[in-house]
Amino acid sequence: MDLLRILVAILLPPLGVFLQVGLGKHFWINILLTFLGYIPGIVHAVWIIAKK
């Protein structure tokens, strides 16, 4: 299941984080990072998924 979440995180980083942690602070941080740059959003999303 983590592999699927990582693939979703590469395509849509906030959705990958949402599937892992829900509407918490990490979701909103990822939204901000994705707006500031797509790559930071991906890195953060993969880190959140791999951390759990």
Short mmCIF file of N, CA, C and O in Angstrom, two decimals, residues 2-50:
data_model
loop_
_atom_site.label_atom_id
_atom_site.label_comp_id
_atom_site.label_asym_id
_atom_site.label_seq_id
_atom_site.Cartn_x
_atom_site.Cartn_y
_atom_site.Cartn_z
N ASP A 2 2.03 1.20 0.64
CA ASP A 2 2.91 2.37 0.65
C ASP A 2 3.41 2.70 -0.74
O ASP A 2 3.59 3.87 -1.06
N LEU A 3 3.63 1.70 -1.57
CA LEU A 3 4.08 1.96 -2.93
C LEU A 3 3.03 2.74 -3.71
O LEU A 3 3.36 3.69 -4.43
N LEU A 4 1.77 2.38 -3.52
CA LEU A 4 0.69 3.12 -4.17
C LEU A 4 0.63 4.55 -3.67
O LEU A 4 0.46 5.49 -4.46
N ARG A 5 0.79 4.75 -2.38
CA ARG A 5 0.79 6.11 -1.82
C ARG A 5 1.95 6.93 -2.34
O ARG A 5 1.80 8.13 -2.59
N ILE A 6 3.11 6.31 -2.50
CA ILE A 6 4.27 7.03 -3.03
C ILE A 6 4.03 7.43 -4.48
O ILE A 6 4.37 8.54 -4.89
N LEU A 7 3.44 6.55 -5.27
CA LEU A 7 3.12 6.90 -6.65
C LEU A 7 2.12 8.04 -6.72
O LEU A 7 2.26 8.96 -7.54
N VAL A 8 1.12 8.02 -5.85
CA VAL A 8 0.15 9.13 -5.79
C VAL A 8 0.85 10.41 -5.34
O VAL A 8 0.58 11.50 -5.86
N ALA A 9 1.80 10.28 -4.39
CA ALA A 9 2.51 11.45 -3.89
C ALA A 9 3.37 12.09 -4.98
O ALA A 9 3.58 13.30 -4.97
N ILE A 10 3.87 11.30 -5.91
CA ILE A 10 4.66 11.86 -7.00
C ILE A 10 3.76 12.63 -7.97
O ILE A 10 4.14 13.69 -8.46
N LEU A 11 2.57 12.12 -8.21
CA LEU A 11 1.65 12.80 -9.12
C LEU A 11 0.95 13.98 -8.46
O LEU A 11 0.87 15.07 -9.04
N LEU A 12 0.41 13.78 -7.26
CA LEU A 12 -0.30 14.82 -6.51
C LEU A 12 0.15 14.75 -5.04
O LEU A 12 -0.46 14.04 -4.24
N PRO A 13 1.20 15.48 -4.70
CA PRO A 13 1.76 15.37 -3.35
C PRO A 13 0.75 15.57 -2.21
O PRO A 13 0.75 14.77 -1.26
N PRO A 14 -0.14 16.57 -2.26
CA PRO A 14 -1.07 16.72 -1.14
C PRO A 14 -2.01 15.52 -0.97
O PRO A 14 -2.36 15.16 0.16
N LEU A 15 -2.39 14.90 -2.07
CA LEU A 15 -3.26 13.73 -1.97
C LEU A 15 -2.53 12.57 -1.29
O LEU A 15 -3.12 11.85 -0.48
N GLY A 16 -1.27 12.38 -1.61
CA GLY A 16 -0.50 11.33 -0.95
C GLY A 16 -0.39 11.55 0.54
O GLY A 16 -0.52 10.61 1.34
N VAL A 17 -0.18 12.79 0.95
CA VAL A 17 -0.10 13.10 2.38
C VAL A 17 -1.47 12.93 3.02
O VAL A 17 -1.59 12.40 4.13
N PHE A 18 -2.52 13.35 2.34
CA PHE A 18 -3.87 13.20 2.87
C PHE A 18 -4.21 11.73 3.11
O PHE A 18 -4.79 11.38 4.13
N LEU A 19 -3.83 10.86 2.18
CA LEU A 19 -4.11 9.44 2.35
C LEU A 19 -3.35 8.85 3.53
O LEU A 19 -3.79 7.87 4.13
N GLN A 20 -2.21 9.45 3.88
CA GLN A 20 -1.40 8.93 4.99
C GLN A 20 -1.85 9.49 6.34
O GLN A 20 -1.99 8.74 7.29
N VAL A 21 -2.04 10.81 6.43
CA VAL A 21 -2.27 11.43 7.74
C VAL A 21 -3.59 12.17 7.87
O VAL A 21 -3.93 12.63 8.96
N GLY A 22 -4.33 12.35 6.79
CA GLY A 22 -5.59 13.08 6.87
C GLY A 22 -5.36 14.58 6.80
O GLY A 22 -4.36 15.05 6.29
N LEU A 23 -6.32 15.33 7.34
CA LEU A 23 -6.27 16.80 7.26
C LEU A 23 -5.53 17.39 8.46
O LEU A 23 -6.04 18.27 9.14
N GLY A 24 -4.34 16.95 8.69
CA GLY A 24 -3.53 17.46 9.80
C GLY A 24 -2.59 18.55 9.33
O GLY A 24 -2.69 19.06 8.20
N LYS A 25 -1.67 18.90 10.21
CA LYS A 25 -0.73 19.97 9.89
C LYS A 25 0.19 19.61 8.73
O LYS A 25 0.55 20.47 7.93
N HIS A 26 0.54 18.33 8.60
CA HIS A 26 1.42 17.93 7.50
C HIS A 26 0.74 18.10 6.14
O HIS A 26 1.41 18.42 5.16
N PHE A 27 -0.56 17.92 6.08
CA PHE A 27 -1.30 18.15 4.84
C PHE A 27 -1.19 19.61 4.42
O PHE A 27 -0.90 19.91 3.26
N TRP A 28 -1.40 20.52 5.35
CA TRP A 28 -1.36 21.95 5.02
C TRP A 28 0.06 22.41 4.71
O TRP A 28 0.27 23.26 3.84
N ILE A 29 1.04 21.85 5.40
CA ILE A 29 2.44 22.16 5.07
C ILE A 29 2.74 21.71 3.65
O ILE A 29 3.41 22.42 2.89
N ASN A 30 2.24 20.54 3.28
CA ASN A 30 2.49 20.03 1.94
C ASN A 30 1.79 20.87 0.88
O ASN A 30 2.35 21.09 -0.19
N ILE A 31 0.60 21.35 1.16
CA ILE A 31 -0.08 22.26 0.22
C ILE A 31 0.79 23.49 -0.02
O ILE A 31 1.00 23.89 -1.16
N LEU A 32 1.31 24.07 1.05
CA LEU A 32 2.15 25.26 0.93
C LEU A 32 3.43 24.94 0.14
O LEU A 32 3.81 25.70 -0.76
N LEU A 33 4.08 23.84 0.46
CA LEU A 33 5.31 23.47 -0.25
C LEU A 33 5.04 23.19 -1.72
O LEU A 33 5.86 23.52 -2.58
N THR A 34 3.91 22.59 -2.03
CA THR A 34 3.58 22.30 -3.41
C THR A 34 3.32 23.59 -4.19
O THR A 34 3.71 23.71 -5.35
N PHE A 35 2.69 24.57 -3.56
CA PHE A 35 2.47 25.85 -4.23
C PHE A 35 3.79 26.59 -4.44
O PHE A 35 3.96 27.28 -5.45
N LEU A 36 4.71 26.46 -3.49
CA LEU A 36 6.00 27.14 -3.61
C LEU A 36 6.91 26.46 -4.64
O LEU A 36 7.79 27.12 -5.21
N GLY A 37 6.72 25.20 -4.83
CA GLY A 37 7.51 24.44 -5.81
C GLY A 37 7.08 22.99 -5.77
O GLY A 37 6.93 22.41 -4.70
N TYR A 38 6.92 22.43 -6.92
CA TYR A 38 6.39 21.07 -7.01
C TYR A 38 7.33 20.05 -6.37
O TYR A 38 6.89 19.14 -5.66
N ILE A 39 8.64 20.21 -6.58
CA ILE A 39 9.63 19.26 -6.05
C ILE A 39 9.64 19.24 -4.52
O ILE A 39 9.65 18.15 -3.93
N PRO A 40 9.63 20.39 -3.83
CA PRO A 40 9.57 20.33 -2.36
C PRO A 40 8.32 19.62 -1.85
O PRO A 40 8.36 18.92 -0.84
N GLY A 41 7.21 19.77 -2.55
CA GLY A 41 5.99 19.07 -2.17
C GLY A 41 6.14 17.57 -2.30
O GLY A 41 5.68 16.81 -1.45
N ILE A 42 6.78 17.12 -3.37
CA ILE A 42 7.01 15.68 -3.57
C ILE A 42 7.94 15.14 -2.49
O ILE A 42 7.67 14.08 -1.91
N VAL A 43 9.02 15.84 -2.22
CA VAL A 43 9.98 15.38 -1.21
C VAL A 43 9.31 15.27 0.15
O VAL A 43 9.47 14.27 0.86
N HIS A 44 8.53 16.26 0.52
CA HIS A 44 7.84 16.23 1.81
C HIS A 44 6.84 15.09 1.86
O HIS A 44 6.75 14.37 2.87
N ALA A 45 6.09 14.88 0.79
CA ALA A 45 5.09 13.82 0.77
C ALA A 45 5.74 12.44 0.89
O ALA A 45 5.28 11.60 1.68
N VAL A 46 6.79 12.21 0.14
CA VAL A 46 7.46 10.91 0.22
C VAL A 46 8.07 10.71 1.60
O VAL A 46 8.05 9.62 2.16
N TRP A 47 8.61 11.77 2.19
CA TRP A 47 9.18 11.68 3.53
C TRP A 47 8.11 11.32 4.56
O TRP A 47 8.34 10.46 5.41
N ILE A 48 6.95 11.93 4.48
CA ILE A 48 5.85 11.64 5.41
C ILE A 48 5.39 10.19 5.25
O ILE A 48 5.16 9.48 6.24
N ILE A 49 5.29 9.72 4.02
CA ILE A 49 4.82 8.35 3.79
C ILE A 49 5.87 7.35 4.25
O ILE A 49 5.53 6.34 4.89
N ALA A 50 7.14 7.61 3.98
CA ALA A 50 8.20 6.68 4.36
C ALA A 50 8.44 6.66 5.86
O ALA A 50 8.87 5.65 6.41
#
